[in-house]
mmCIF file of N, CA and C in Angstrom:
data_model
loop_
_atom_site.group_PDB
_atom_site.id
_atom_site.type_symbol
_atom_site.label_atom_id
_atom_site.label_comp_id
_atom_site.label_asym_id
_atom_site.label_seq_id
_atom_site.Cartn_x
_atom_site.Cartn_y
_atom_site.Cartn_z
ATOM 1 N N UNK C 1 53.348 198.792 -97.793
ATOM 2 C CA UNK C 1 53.738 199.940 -98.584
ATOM 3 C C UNK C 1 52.537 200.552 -99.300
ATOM 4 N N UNK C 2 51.352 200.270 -98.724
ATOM 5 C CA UNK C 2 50.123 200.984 -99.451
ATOM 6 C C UNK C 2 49.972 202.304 -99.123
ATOM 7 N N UNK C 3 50.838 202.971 -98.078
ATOM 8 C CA UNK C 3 50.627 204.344 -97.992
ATOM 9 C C UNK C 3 50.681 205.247 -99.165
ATOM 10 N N UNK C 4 52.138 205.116 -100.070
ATOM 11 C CA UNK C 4 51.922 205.618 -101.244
ATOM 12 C C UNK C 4 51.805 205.406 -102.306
ATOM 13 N N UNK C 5 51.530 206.008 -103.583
ATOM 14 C CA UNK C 5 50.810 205.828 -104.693
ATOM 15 C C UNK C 5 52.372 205.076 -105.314
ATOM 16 N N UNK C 6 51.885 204.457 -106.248
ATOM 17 C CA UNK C 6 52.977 203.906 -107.712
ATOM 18 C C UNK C 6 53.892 204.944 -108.076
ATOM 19 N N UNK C 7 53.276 206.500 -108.254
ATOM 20 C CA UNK C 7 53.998 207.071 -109.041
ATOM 21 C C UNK C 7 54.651 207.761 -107.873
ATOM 22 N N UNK C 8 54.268 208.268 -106.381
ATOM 23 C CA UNK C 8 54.905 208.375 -105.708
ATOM 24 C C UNK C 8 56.204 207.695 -105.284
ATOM 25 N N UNK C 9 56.119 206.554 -104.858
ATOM 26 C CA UNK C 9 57.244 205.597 -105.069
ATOM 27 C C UNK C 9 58.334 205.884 -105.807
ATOM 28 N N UNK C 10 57.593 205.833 -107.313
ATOM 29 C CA UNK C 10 58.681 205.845 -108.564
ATOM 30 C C UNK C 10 59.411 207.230 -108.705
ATOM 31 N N UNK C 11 59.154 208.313 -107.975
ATOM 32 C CA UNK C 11 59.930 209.649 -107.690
ATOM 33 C C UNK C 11 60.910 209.454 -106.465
ATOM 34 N N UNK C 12 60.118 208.705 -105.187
ATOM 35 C CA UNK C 12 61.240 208.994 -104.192
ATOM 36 C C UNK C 12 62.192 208.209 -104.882
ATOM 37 N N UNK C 13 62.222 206.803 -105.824
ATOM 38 C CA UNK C 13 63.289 205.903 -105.333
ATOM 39 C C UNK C 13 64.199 206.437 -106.530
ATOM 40 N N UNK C 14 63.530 207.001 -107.791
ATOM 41 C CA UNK C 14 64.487 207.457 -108.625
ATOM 42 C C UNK C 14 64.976 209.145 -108.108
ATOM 43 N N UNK C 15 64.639 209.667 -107.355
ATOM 44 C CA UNK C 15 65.214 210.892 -106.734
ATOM 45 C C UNK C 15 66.503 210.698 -105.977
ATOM 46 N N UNK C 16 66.599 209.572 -105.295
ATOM 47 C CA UNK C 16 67.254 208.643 -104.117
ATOM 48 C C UNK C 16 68.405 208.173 -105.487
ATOM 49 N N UNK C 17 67.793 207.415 -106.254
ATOM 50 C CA UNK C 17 69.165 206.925 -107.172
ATOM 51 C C UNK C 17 69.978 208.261 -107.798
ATOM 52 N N UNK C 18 68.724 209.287 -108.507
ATOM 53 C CA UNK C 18 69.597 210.265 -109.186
ATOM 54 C C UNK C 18 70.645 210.708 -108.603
ATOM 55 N N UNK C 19 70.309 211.121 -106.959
ATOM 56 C CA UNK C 19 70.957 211.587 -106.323
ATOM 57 C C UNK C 19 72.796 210.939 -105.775
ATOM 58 N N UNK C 20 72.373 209.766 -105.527
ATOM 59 C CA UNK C 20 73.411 208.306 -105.545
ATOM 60 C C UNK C 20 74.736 208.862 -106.819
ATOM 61 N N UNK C 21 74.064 208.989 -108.486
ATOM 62 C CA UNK C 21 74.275 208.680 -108.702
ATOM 63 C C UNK C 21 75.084 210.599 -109.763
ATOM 64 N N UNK C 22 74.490 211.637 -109.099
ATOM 65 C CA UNK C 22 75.401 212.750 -108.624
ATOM 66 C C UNK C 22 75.968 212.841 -107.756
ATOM 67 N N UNK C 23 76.174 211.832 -106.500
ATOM 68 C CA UNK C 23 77.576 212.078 -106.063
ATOM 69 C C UNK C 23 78.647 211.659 -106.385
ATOM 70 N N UNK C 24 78.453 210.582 -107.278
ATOM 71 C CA UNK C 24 79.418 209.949 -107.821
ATOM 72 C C UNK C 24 80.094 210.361 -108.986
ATOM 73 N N UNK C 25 79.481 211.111 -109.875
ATOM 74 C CA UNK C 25 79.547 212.712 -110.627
ATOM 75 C C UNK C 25 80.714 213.638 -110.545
ATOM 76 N N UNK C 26 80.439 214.289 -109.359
ATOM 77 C CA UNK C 26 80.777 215.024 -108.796
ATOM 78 C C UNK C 26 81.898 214.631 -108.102
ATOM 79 N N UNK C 27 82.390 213.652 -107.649
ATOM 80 C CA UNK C 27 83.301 213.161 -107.157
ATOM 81 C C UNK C 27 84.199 212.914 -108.174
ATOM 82 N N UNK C 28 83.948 212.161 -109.495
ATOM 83 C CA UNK C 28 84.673 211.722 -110.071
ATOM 84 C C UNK C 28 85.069 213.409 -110.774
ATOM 85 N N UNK C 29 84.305 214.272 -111.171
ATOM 86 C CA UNK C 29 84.815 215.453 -111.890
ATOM 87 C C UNK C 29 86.340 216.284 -110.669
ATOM 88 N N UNK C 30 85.714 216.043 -109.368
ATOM 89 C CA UNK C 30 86.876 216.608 -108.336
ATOM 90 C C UNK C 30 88.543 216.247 -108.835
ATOM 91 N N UNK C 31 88.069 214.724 -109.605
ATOM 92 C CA UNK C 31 89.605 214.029 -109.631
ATOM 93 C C UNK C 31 90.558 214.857 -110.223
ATOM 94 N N UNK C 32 89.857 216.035 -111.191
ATOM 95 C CA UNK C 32 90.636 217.157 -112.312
ATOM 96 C C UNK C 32 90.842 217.872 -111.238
ATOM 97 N N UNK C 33 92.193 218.636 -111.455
ATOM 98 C CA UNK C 33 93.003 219.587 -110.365
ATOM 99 C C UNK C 33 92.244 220.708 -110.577
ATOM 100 N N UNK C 34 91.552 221.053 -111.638
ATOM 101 C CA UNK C 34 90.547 222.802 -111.520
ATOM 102 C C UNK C 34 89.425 222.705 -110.676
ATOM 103 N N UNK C 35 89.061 221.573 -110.940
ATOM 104 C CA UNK C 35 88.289 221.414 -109.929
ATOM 105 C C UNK C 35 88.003 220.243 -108.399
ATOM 106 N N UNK C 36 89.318 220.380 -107.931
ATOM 107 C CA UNK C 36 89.496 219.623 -106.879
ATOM 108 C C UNK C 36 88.220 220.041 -105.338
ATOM 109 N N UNK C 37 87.993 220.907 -105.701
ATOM 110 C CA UNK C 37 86.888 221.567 -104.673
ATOM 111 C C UNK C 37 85.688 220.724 -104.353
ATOM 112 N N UNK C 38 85.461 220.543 -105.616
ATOM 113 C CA UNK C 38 84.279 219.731 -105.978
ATOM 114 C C UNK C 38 83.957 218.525 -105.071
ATOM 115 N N UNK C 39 84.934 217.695 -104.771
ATOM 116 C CA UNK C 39 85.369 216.729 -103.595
ATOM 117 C C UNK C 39 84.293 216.970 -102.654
ATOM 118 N N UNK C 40 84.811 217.945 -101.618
ATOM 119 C CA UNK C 40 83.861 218.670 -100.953
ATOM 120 C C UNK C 40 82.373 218.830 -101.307
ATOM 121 N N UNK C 41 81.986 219.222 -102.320
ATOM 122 C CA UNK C 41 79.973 219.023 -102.527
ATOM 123 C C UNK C 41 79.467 217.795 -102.639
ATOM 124 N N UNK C 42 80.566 217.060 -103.228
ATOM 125 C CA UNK C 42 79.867 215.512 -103.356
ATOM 126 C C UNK C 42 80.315 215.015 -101.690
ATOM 127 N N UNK C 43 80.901 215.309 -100.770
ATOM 128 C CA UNK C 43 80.580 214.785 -99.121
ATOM 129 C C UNK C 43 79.840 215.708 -98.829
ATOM 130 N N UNK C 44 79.446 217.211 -99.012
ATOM 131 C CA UNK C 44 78.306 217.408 -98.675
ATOM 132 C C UNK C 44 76.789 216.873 -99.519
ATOM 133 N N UNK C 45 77.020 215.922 -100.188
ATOM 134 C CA UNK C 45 75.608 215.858 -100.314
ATOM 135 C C UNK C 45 75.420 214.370 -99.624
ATOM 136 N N UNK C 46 76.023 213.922 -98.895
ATOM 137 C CA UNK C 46 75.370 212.925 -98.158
ATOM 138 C C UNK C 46 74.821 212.784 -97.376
ATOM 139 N N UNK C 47 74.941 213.697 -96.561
ATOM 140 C CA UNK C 47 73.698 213.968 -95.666
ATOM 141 C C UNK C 47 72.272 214.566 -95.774
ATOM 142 N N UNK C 48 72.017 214.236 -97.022
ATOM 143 C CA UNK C 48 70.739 214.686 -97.253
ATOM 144 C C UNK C 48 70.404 213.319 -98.220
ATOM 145 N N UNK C 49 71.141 212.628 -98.432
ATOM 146 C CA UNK C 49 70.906 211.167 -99.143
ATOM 147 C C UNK C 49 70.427 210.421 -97.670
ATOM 148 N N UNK C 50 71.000 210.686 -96.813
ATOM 149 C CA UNK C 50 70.742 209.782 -95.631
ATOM 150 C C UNK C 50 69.358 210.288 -94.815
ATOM 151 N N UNK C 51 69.115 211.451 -95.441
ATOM 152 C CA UNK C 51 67.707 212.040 -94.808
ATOM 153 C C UNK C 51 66.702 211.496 -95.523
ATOM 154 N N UNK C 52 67.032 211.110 -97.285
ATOM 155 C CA UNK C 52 66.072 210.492 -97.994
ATOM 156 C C UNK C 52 66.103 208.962 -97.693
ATOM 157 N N UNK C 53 66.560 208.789 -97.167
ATOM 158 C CA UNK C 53 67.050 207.111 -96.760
ATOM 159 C C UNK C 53 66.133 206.943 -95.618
ATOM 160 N N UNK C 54 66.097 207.709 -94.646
ATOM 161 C CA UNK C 54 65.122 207.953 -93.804
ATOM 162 C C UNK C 54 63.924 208.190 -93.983
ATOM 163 N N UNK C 55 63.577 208.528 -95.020
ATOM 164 C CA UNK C 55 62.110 209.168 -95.108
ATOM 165 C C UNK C 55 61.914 207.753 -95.743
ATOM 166 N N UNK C 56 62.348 207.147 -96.925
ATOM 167 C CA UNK C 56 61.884 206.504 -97.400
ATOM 168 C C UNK C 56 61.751 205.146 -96.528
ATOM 169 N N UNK C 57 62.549 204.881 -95.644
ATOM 170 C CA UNK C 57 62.340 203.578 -94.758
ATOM 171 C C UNK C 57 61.160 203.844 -93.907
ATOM 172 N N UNK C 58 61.070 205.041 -93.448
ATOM 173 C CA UNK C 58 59.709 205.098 -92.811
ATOM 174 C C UNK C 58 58.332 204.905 -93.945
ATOM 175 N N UNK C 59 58.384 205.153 -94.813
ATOM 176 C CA UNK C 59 57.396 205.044 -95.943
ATOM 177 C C UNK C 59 57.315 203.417 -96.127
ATOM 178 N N UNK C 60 58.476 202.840 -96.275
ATOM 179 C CA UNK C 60 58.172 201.355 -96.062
ATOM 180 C C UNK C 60 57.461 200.694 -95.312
ATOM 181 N N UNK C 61 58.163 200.826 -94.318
ATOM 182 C CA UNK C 61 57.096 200.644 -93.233
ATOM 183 C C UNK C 61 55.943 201.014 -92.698
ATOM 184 N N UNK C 62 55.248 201.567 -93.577
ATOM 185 C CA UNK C 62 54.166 202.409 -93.536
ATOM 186 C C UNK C 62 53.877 203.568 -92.657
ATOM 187 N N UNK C 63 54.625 203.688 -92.573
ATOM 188 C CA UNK C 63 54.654 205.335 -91.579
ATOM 189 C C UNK C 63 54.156 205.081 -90.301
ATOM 190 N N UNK C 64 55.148 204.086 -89.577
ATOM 191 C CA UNK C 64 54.420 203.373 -88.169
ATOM 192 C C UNK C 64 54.601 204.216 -87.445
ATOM 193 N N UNK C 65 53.892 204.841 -86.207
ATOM 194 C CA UNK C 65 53.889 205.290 -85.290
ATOM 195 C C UNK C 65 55.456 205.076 -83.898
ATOM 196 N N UNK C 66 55.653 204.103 -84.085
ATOM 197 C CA UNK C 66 56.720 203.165 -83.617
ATOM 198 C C UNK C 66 58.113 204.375 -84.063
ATOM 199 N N UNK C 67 58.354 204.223 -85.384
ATOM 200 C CA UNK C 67 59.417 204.856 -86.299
ATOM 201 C C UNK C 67 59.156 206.136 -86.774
ATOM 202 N N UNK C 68 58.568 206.896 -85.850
ATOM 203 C CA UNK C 68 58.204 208.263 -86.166
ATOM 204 C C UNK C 68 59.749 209.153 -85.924
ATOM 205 N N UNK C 69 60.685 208.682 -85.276
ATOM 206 C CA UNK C 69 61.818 209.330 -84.956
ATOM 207 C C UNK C 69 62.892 209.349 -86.482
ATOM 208 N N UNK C 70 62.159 208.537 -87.323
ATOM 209 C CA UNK C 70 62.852 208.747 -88.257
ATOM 210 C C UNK C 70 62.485 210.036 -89.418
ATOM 211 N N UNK C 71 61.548 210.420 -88.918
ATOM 212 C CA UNK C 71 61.057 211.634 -89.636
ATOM 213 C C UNK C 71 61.863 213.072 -89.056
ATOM 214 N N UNK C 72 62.222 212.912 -87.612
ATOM 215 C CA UNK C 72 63.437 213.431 -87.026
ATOM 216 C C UNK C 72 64.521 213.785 -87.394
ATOM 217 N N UNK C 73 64.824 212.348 -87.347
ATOM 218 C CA UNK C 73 66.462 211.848 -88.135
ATOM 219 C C UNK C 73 66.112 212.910 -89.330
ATOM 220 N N UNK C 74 65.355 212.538 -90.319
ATOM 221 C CA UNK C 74 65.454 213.412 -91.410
ATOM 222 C C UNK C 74 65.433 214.847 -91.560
ATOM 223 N N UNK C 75 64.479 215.467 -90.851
ATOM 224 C CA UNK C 75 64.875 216.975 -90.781
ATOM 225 C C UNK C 75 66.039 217.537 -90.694
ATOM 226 N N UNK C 76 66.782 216.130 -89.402
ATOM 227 C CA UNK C 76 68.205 216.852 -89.384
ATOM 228 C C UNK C 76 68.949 216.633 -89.723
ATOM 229 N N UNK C 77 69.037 215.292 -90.382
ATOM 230 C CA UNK C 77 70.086 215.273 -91.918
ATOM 231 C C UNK C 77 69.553 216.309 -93.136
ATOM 232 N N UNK C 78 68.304 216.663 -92.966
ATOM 233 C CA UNK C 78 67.985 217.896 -94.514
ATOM 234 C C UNK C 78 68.765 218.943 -93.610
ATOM 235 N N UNK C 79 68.433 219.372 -92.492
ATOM 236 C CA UNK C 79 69.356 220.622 -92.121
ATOM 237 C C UNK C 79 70.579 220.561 -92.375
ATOM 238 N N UNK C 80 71.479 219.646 -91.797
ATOM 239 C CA UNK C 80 72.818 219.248 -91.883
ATOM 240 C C UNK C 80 73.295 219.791 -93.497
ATOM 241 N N UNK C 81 72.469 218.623 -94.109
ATOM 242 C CA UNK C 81 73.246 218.768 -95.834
ATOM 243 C C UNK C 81 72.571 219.739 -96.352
ATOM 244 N N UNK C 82 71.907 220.582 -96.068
ATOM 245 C CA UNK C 82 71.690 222.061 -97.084
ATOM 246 C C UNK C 82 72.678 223.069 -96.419
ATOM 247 N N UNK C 83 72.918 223.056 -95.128
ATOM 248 C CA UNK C 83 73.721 223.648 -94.470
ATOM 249 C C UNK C 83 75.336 223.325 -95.259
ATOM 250 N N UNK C 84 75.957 222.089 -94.875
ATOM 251 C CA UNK C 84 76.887 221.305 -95.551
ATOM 252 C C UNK C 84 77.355 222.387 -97.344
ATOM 253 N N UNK C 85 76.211 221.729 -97.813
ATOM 254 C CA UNK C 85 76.069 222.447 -99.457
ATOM 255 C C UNK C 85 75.854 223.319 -99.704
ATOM 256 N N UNK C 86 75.373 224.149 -98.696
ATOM 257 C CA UNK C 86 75.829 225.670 -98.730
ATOM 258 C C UNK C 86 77.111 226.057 -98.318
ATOM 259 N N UNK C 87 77.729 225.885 -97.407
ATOM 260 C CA UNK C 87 79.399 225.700 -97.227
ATOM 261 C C UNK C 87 80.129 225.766 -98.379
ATOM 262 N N UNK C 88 79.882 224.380 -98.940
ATOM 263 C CA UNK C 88 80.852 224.056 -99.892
ATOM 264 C C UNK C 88 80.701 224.911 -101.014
ATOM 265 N N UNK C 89 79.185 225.035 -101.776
ATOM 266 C CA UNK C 89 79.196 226.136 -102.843
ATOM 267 C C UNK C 89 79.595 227.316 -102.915
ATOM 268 N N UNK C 90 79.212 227.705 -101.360
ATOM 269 C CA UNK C 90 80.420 229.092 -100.909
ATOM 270 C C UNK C 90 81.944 228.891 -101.413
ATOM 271 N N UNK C 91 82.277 227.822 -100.694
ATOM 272 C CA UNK C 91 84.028 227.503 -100.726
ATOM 273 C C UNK C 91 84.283 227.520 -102.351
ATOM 274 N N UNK C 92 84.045 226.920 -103.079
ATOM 275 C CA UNK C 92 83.662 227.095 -104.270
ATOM 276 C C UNK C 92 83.340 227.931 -105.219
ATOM 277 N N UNK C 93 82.800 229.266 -104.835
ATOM 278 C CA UNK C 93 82.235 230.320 -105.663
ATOM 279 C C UNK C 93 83.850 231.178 -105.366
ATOM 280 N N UNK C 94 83.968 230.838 -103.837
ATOM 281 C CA UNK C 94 85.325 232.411 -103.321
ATOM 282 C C UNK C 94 86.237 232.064 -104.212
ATOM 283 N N UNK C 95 86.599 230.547 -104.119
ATOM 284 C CA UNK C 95 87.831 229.664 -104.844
ATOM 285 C C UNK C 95 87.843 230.135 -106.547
ATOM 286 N N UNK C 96 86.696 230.230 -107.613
ATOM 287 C CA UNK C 96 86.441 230.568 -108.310
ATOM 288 C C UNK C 96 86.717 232.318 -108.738
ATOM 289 N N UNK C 97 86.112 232.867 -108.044
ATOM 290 C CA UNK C 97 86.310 234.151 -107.904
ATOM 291 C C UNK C 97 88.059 234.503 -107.536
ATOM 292 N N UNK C 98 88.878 233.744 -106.523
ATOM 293 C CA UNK C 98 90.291 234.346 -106.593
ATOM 294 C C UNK C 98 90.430 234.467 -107.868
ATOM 295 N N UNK C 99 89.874 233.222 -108.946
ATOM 296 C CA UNK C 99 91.033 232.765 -110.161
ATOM 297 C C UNK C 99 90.803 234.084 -111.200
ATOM 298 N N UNK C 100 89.943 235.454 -111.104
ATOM 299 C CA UNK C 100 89.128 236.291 -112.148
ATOM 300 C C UNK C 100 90.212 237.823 -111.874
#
């Protein structure tokens, strides 16, 4: 794991938890009926947890040549879940907007 620095590290893995630990957020706020929508952004944001899951296992492993497909994997879980979370914030803004 000497590829990256200390403080590098200490961003991906607390970026990776923050993130963990807004979907769980967000999920639990869905449980209120005003905002049942919400449901929906917290499953779209997992696919971009699983892209950081990826990046960071390749970083473990020191960015082997071997596991370069996981840098793959990740682009297209970041495509997936910005795509995903754009969906849902849409679904979300229209849903909002009927209630005005």
């Amino acid at each position: 794991m000497h590829e990256l620095s200390f403080g590098t590290w200490l961003i991906h893995i607390s970026s990776v938890i923050e993130w963990i630990f807004s979907i769980f957020v967000i999920n639990k706020i869905s449980t209120y009926k005003k905002y049942n929508l919400f449901f929906w952004l917290s499953l779209a944001m997992v696919p971009n947890l699983i892209g950081a899951m990826c990046a960071i296992t390749w970083h473990i492993y020191d960015n082997q040549d071997a596991l370069y497909g996981l840098v793959t994997l990740q682009g297209i879980f970041t495509f997936i879940g910005n795509s995903t979370l754009a969906l849902a914030s849409f679904t979300i803004f229209k849903k909002e907007e009927t209630y005005e």
